[in-house]
Tab-separated table of C-alpha atoms in Angstrom:
chain	number	residue	atom	x	y	z
A	1	SER	CA	-90.875	-176.203	10.533
A	2	ALA	CA	-90.738	-172.560	12.043
A	3	VAL	CA	-91.728	-169.562	10.211
A	4	ILE	CA	-89.471	-166.703	12.479
A	5	SER	CA	-89.896	-163.086	11.945
A	6	GLN	CA	-88.015	-159.933	12.838
A	7	LYS	CA	-88.305	-156.297	13.058
A	8	PRO	CA	-86.796	-154.186	11.840
A	9	SER	CA	-85.842	-155.962	8.669
A	10	ARG	CA	-83.157	-153.019	8.740
A	11	ASP	CA	-82.015	-149.778	9.799
A	12	ILE	CA	-78.959	-147.122	9.921
A	13	CYS	CA	-78.430	-146.110	13.122
A	14	GLN	CA	-75.834	-143.630	14.574
A	15	ARG	CA	-72.856	-144.089	16.873
A	16	GLY	CA	-73.795	-144.297	20.554
A	17	THR	CA	-77.730	-145.002	20.290
A	18	SER	CA	-79.102	-148.298	20.606
A	19	LEU	CA	-81.408	-150.920	18.601
A	20	THR	CA	-83.789	-153.569	20.249
A	21	ILE	CA	-84.435	-156.245	17.404
A	22	GLN	CA	-88.071	-158.386	17.519
A	23	CYS	CA	-88.143	-162.184	16.957
A	24	GLN	CA	-91.223	-163.740	16.625
A	25	VAL	CA	-91.808	-167.185	16.367
A	26	ASP	CA	-95.139	-168.965	14.889
A	27	SER	CA	-94.740	-171.322	17.967
A	28	GLN	CA	-93.631	-172.055	21.052
A	29	VAL	CA	-90.174	-172.760	21.168
A	30	THR	CA	-87.728	-173.582	24.492
A	31	MET	CA	-84.376	-172.450	23.167
A	32	MET	CA	-83.765	-169.515	20.917
A	33	PHE	CA	-80.521	-168.248	19.736
A	34	TRP	CA	-78.859	-164.996	18.615
A	35	TYR	CA	-76.174	-164.631	15.582
A	36	ARG	CA	-73.777	-162.044	14.123
A	37	GLN	CA	-73.436	-162.061	10.141
A	38	GLN	CA	-70.886	-159.313	9.320
A	39	PRO	CA	-70.175	-158.092	5.935
A	40	GLY	CA	-68.881	-161.263	3.965
A	41	GLN	CA	-68.289	-163.293	6.919
A	42	SER	CA	-70.318	-166.173	8.212
A	43	LEU	CA	-72.405	-166.888	11.100
A	44	THR	CA	-70.946	-166.533	14.812
A	45	LEU	CA	-73.594	-167.671	17.524
A	46	ILE	CA	-73.877	-164.368	19.994
A	47	ALA	CA	-76.059	-165.873	22.966
A	48	THR	CA	-78.558	-168.919	23.898
A	49	ALA	CA	-81.843	-167.696	24.770
A	50	ASN	CA	-84.079	-169.958	26.854
A	51	GLN	CA	-87.600	-168.898	28.494
A	52	GLY	CA	-87.025	-168.419	31.866
A	53	SER	CA	-83.500	-168.964	32.501
A	54	GLU	CA	-80.336	-165.706	31.910
A	55	ALA	CA	-79.302	-166.187	28.126
A	56	THR	CA	-76.135	-167.512	27.747
A	57	TYR	CA	-73.355	-165.602	25.836
A	58	GLU	CA	-70.761	-167.101	23.887
A	59	SER	CA	-67.554	-165.768	24.066
A	60	GLY	CA	-66.279	-161.974	22.897
A	61	PHE	CA	-70.141	-161.193	23.643
A	62	VAL	CA	-71.229	-159.666	26.554
A	63	ILE	CA	-74.702	-159.174	28.711
A	64	ASP	CA	-73.829	-155.362	28.951
A	65	LYS	CA	-73.721	-154.896	24.321
A	66	PHE	CA	-76.104	-157.109	24.430
A	67	PRO	CA	-78.809	-157.499	26.580
A	68	ILE	CA	-81.405	-160.186	25.149
A	69	SER	CA	-84.576	-160.832	26.305
A	70	ARG	CA	-86.615	-164.141	26.533
A	71	PRO	CA	-89.986	-163.091	27.979
A	72	ASN	CA	-92.203	-166.165	26.391
A	73	LEU	CA	-91.818	-169.379	24.263
A	74	THR	CA	-92.693	-167.585	20.797
A	75	PHE	CA	-90.260	-163.969	21.541
A	76	SER	CA	-87.479	-162.568	22.198
A	77	THR	CA	-85.690	-159.544	21.532
A	78	LEU	CA	-81.492	-158.401	20.977
A	79	THR	CA	-80.775	-154.603	22.161
A	80	VAL	CA	-76.905	-153.804	20.736
A	81	SER	CA	-76.400	-151.325	22.935
A	82	ASN	CA	-73.903	-147.881	22.607
A	83	MET	CA	-73.520	-149.094	19.033
A	84	SER	CA	-69.917	-148.349	16.791
A	85	PRO	CA	-69.948	-148.779	13.717
A	86	GLU	CA	-67.940	-152.040	14.113
A	87	ASP	CA	-71.561	-153.374	14.882
A	88	SER	CA	-73.009	-153.435	11.338
A	89	SER	CA	-73.786	-156.832	10.823
A	90	ILE	CA	-76.702	-158.962	9.912
A	91	TYR	CA	-78.370	-159.699	13.362
A	92	LEU	CA	-80.166	-163.605	12.916
A	93	CYS	CA	-82.691	-165.242	15.360
A	94	SER	CA	-82.991	-168.780	15.053
A	95	VAL	CA	-84.673	-171.897	17.011
A	96	GLN	CA	-84.584	-175.609	17.030
A	97	GLY	CA	-87.117	-177.487	15.435
A	98	GLN	CA	-89.255	-180.024	17.041
A	99	GLY	CA	-87.356	-182.901	16.002
A	100	ARG	CA	-83.770	-180.911	18.023
A	101	TYR	CA	-81.882	-181.667	14.537
A	102	GLU	CA	-82.781	-178.740	12.624
A	103	GLN	CA	-82.869	-175.086	12.971
A	104	TYR	CA	-85.297	-172.701	11.331
A	105	PHE	CA	-83.455	-168.866	10.964
A	106	GLY	CA	-85.407	-165.694	10.764
A	107	PRO	CA	-84.713	-163.194	7.846
A	108	GLY	CA	-82.469	-161.528	10.041
A	109	THR	CA	-82.231	-157.166	10.638
A	110	ARG	CA	-79.622	-155.649	8.663
A	111	LEU	CA	-78.104	-152.604	10.352
A	112	THR	CA	-75.576	-150.124	9.686
A	113	VAL	CA	-73.778	-148.032	12.299
A	114	THR	CA	-73.070	-144.402	10.988
B	1	ASP	CA	-67.714	-179.478	17.773
B	2	ALA	CA	-65.791	-180.942	14.882
B	3	LYS	CA	-64.577	-178.586	12.232
B	4	THR	CA	-65.016	-179.205	8.599
B	5	THR	CA	-63.352	-178.200	5.513
B	6	GLN	CA	-65.224	-176.984	2.845
B	7	PRO	CA	-63.500	-175.596	-0.995
B	8	THR	CA	-64.101	-171.946	-0.629
B	9	SER	CA	-66.320	-172.061	-4.294
B	10	MET	CA	-67.736	-174.642	-6.395
B	11	ASP	CA	-69.133	-174.081	-10.468
B	12	CYS	CA	-72.083	-175.992	-11.576
B	13	ALA	CA	-74.156	-175.851	-14.795
B	14	GLU	CA	-77.578	-175.785	-14.731
B	15	GLY	CA	-79.640	-178.706	-14.613
B	16	ARG	CA	-76.311	-180.689	-13.831
B	17	ALA	CA	-76.092	-182.583	-10.632
B	18	ALA	CA	-74.005	-180.195	-7.701
B	19	ASN	CA	-71.362	-182.243	-5.619
B	20	LEU	CA	-70.257	-180.499	-2.594
B	21	PRO	CA	-67.452	-182.052	-0.104
B	22	CYS	CA	-66.870	-181.948	3.324
B	23	ASN	CA	-64.362	-183.201	5.247
B	24	HIS	CA	-64.611	-183.771	9.037
B	25	SER	CA	-61.923	-185.941	9.719
B	26	THR	CA	-62.021	-185.339	13.403
B	27	ILE	CA	-65.486	-186.384	14.001
B	28	SER	CA	-66.879	-187.643	16.729
B	29	GLY	CA	-68.894	-191.068	16.735
B	30	ASN	CA	-71.970	-189.696	17.990
B	31	GLU	CA	-71.678	-186.502	15.726
B	32	TYR	CA	-73.808	-186.122	13.264
B	33	VAL	CA	-73.317	-183.949	9.414
B	34	TYR	CA	-75.587	-181.032	8.922
B	35	TRP	CA	-76.039	-179.029	5.879
B	36	TYR	CA	-77.382	-175.743	5.878
B	37	ARG	CA	-77.428	-173.087	2.495
B	38	GLN	CA	-77.764	-169.481	2.987
B	39	ILE	CA	-79.482	-167.728	0.123
B	40	HIS	CA	-78.113	-164.097	-0.653
B	41	SER	CA	-79.580	-161.743	1.667
B	42	GLN	CA	-81.413	-164.643	3.577
B	43	GLY	CA	-81.282	-166.499	6.857
B	44	PRO	CA	-79.772	-169.489	6.483
B	45	GLN	CA	-82.212	-172.669	5.864
B	46	TYR	CA	-81.590	-176.390	6.797
B	47	ILE	CA	-81.221	-178.991	4.018
B	48	ILE	CA	-80.085	-182.871	5.151
B	49	HIS	CA	-78.530	-184.394	7.820
B	50	GLY	CA	-76.807	-187.601	8.938
B	51	LEU	CA	-75.066	-189.792	10.955
B	52	LYS	CA	-73.111	-192.538	9.066
B	53	ASN	CA	-76.225	-193.818	6.472
B	54	ASN	CA	-76.725	-191.948	3.598
B	55	GLU	CA	-79.987	-189.709	3.609
B	56	THR	CA	-82.538	-188.448	1.032
B	57	ASN	CA	-85.055	-186.097	1.032
B	58	GLU	CA	-86.927	-183.407	-1.423
B	59	MET	CA	-84.020	-181.149	-1.612
B	60	ALA	CA	-80.788	-183.318	-1.857
B	61	SER	CA	-78.835	-186.166	-1.093
B	62	LEU	CA	-76.228	-186.675	2.091
B	63	ILE	CA	-73.270	-189.424	1.010
B	64	ILE	CA	-71.163	-190.406	4.002
B	65	THR	CA	-67.714	-191.779	3.717
B	66	GLU	CA	-68.039	-195.346	5.739
B	67	ASP	CA	-65.031	-194.262	8.059
B	68	ARG	CA	-67.422	-190.793	8.114
B	69	LYS	CA	-64.037	-188.743	7.371
B	70	SER	CA	-66.350	-187.092	4.776
B	71	SER	CA	-69.283	-186.355	3.304
B	72	THR	CA	-70.752	-185.116	0.070
B	73	LEU	CA	-74.203	-183.551	-0.800
B	74	ILE	CA	-75.387	-183.795	-4.086
B	75	LEU	CA	-77.758	-181.255	-5.865
B	76	PRO	CA	-79.639	-183.585	-8.482
B	77	HIS	CA	-80.698	-181.537	-10.931
B	78	ALA	CA	-79.278	-177.600	-9.822
B	79	THR	CA	-80.888	-175.103	-10.492
B	80	LEU	CA	-80.534	-171.260	-10.568
B	81	ARG	CA	-82.534	-170.703	-7.067
B	82	ASP	CA	-79.384	-173.455	-5.403
B	83	THR	CA	-77.229	-170.430	-6.246
B	84	ALA	CA	-76.221	-170.146	-2.501
B	85	VAL	CA	-73.187	-170.238	0.491
B	86	TYR	CA	-73.771	-174.097	1.545
B	87	TYR	CA	-72.040	-174.853	5.253
B	88	CYS	CA	-71.131	-178.390	6.358
B	89	ILE	CA	-71.410	-178.313	9.919
B	90	VAL	CA	-71.005	-181.377	12.133
B	91	ARG	CA	-72.800	-181.685	15.997
B	92	VAL	CA	-74.250	-183.540	18.423
B	93	ARG	CA	-77.987	-183.804	18.221
B	94	GLY	CA	-79.270	-181.749	20.931
B	95	VAL	CA	-80.100	-183.613	23.718
B	96	ASN	CA	-82.759	-181.709	25.921
B	97	ASN	CA	-81.607	-177.832	26.404
B	98	ALA	CA	-77.566	-178.346	26.185
B	99	GLY	CA	-75.454	-177.571	23.168
B	100	ASN	CA	-77.353	-176.906	20.331
B	101	MET	CA	-75.833	-174.004	19.141
B	102	LEU	CA	-74.242	-174.370	15.235
B	103	THR	CA	-70.742	-173.474	14.235
B	104	PHE	CA	-70.566	-172.173	10.954
B	105	GLY	CA	-67.492	-172.293	9.024
B	106	GLY	CA	-66.370	-170.717	5.842
B	107	GLY	CA	-69.192	-172.722	3.317
B	108	THR	CA	-69.128	-172.838	-0.428
B	109	ARG	CA	-69.974	-170.677	-2.419
B	110	LEU	CA	-72.266	-172.023	-5.306
B	111	MET	CA	-72.396	-170.682	-8.608
B	112	VAL	CA	-74.965	-172.148	-10.824
B	113	LYS	CA	-74.756	-170.667	-14.013
B	114	PRO	CA	-77.051	-171.450	-17.448
């Protein structure tokens, strides 16, 4: 299994500002995923981030709003830009297991935008 | 990925078996059935997966019908710590770097009661 940590665990931010969320994995992984979970809702995939290539964004998510970095095989960042209250969510990173069957998730970053 | 249908919520008495159903009538021949759960304020946790045979691990058993159009996750002796949202997901096993994202539906909120 993979152990994933995220920073910060939670934050309260003002409208119009940006927040960068960090995701650190204890092993080298090729594929990392970023999900959003709005209050009371299920998870929605934002983008897939492979090391050495541009992130692939899902419908409804754009790079200008959610820029992603993937500098190496153990680390990624997701930035939530020009935040509005609608961005208040839990943001989770995830990696694929070695067997390619399972995925492992970080604990999430709880973001509140005021 | 095939769409899944799960009951919104279920209750189970502590110590009894919890049987969580999932319908996936449009599943393709190469799609696996995965189960994840999300305990409150945590990231999702992989439980089990299967293709067509029944599977068992230390957490649960997965029963897949012969026509593969439905499955049941069984927690043999539910405890209070099993209270969570359980997600049934069908998708192709990750091959190389393509199409490995998970599509989460609404899930079943299982409440284990003393």
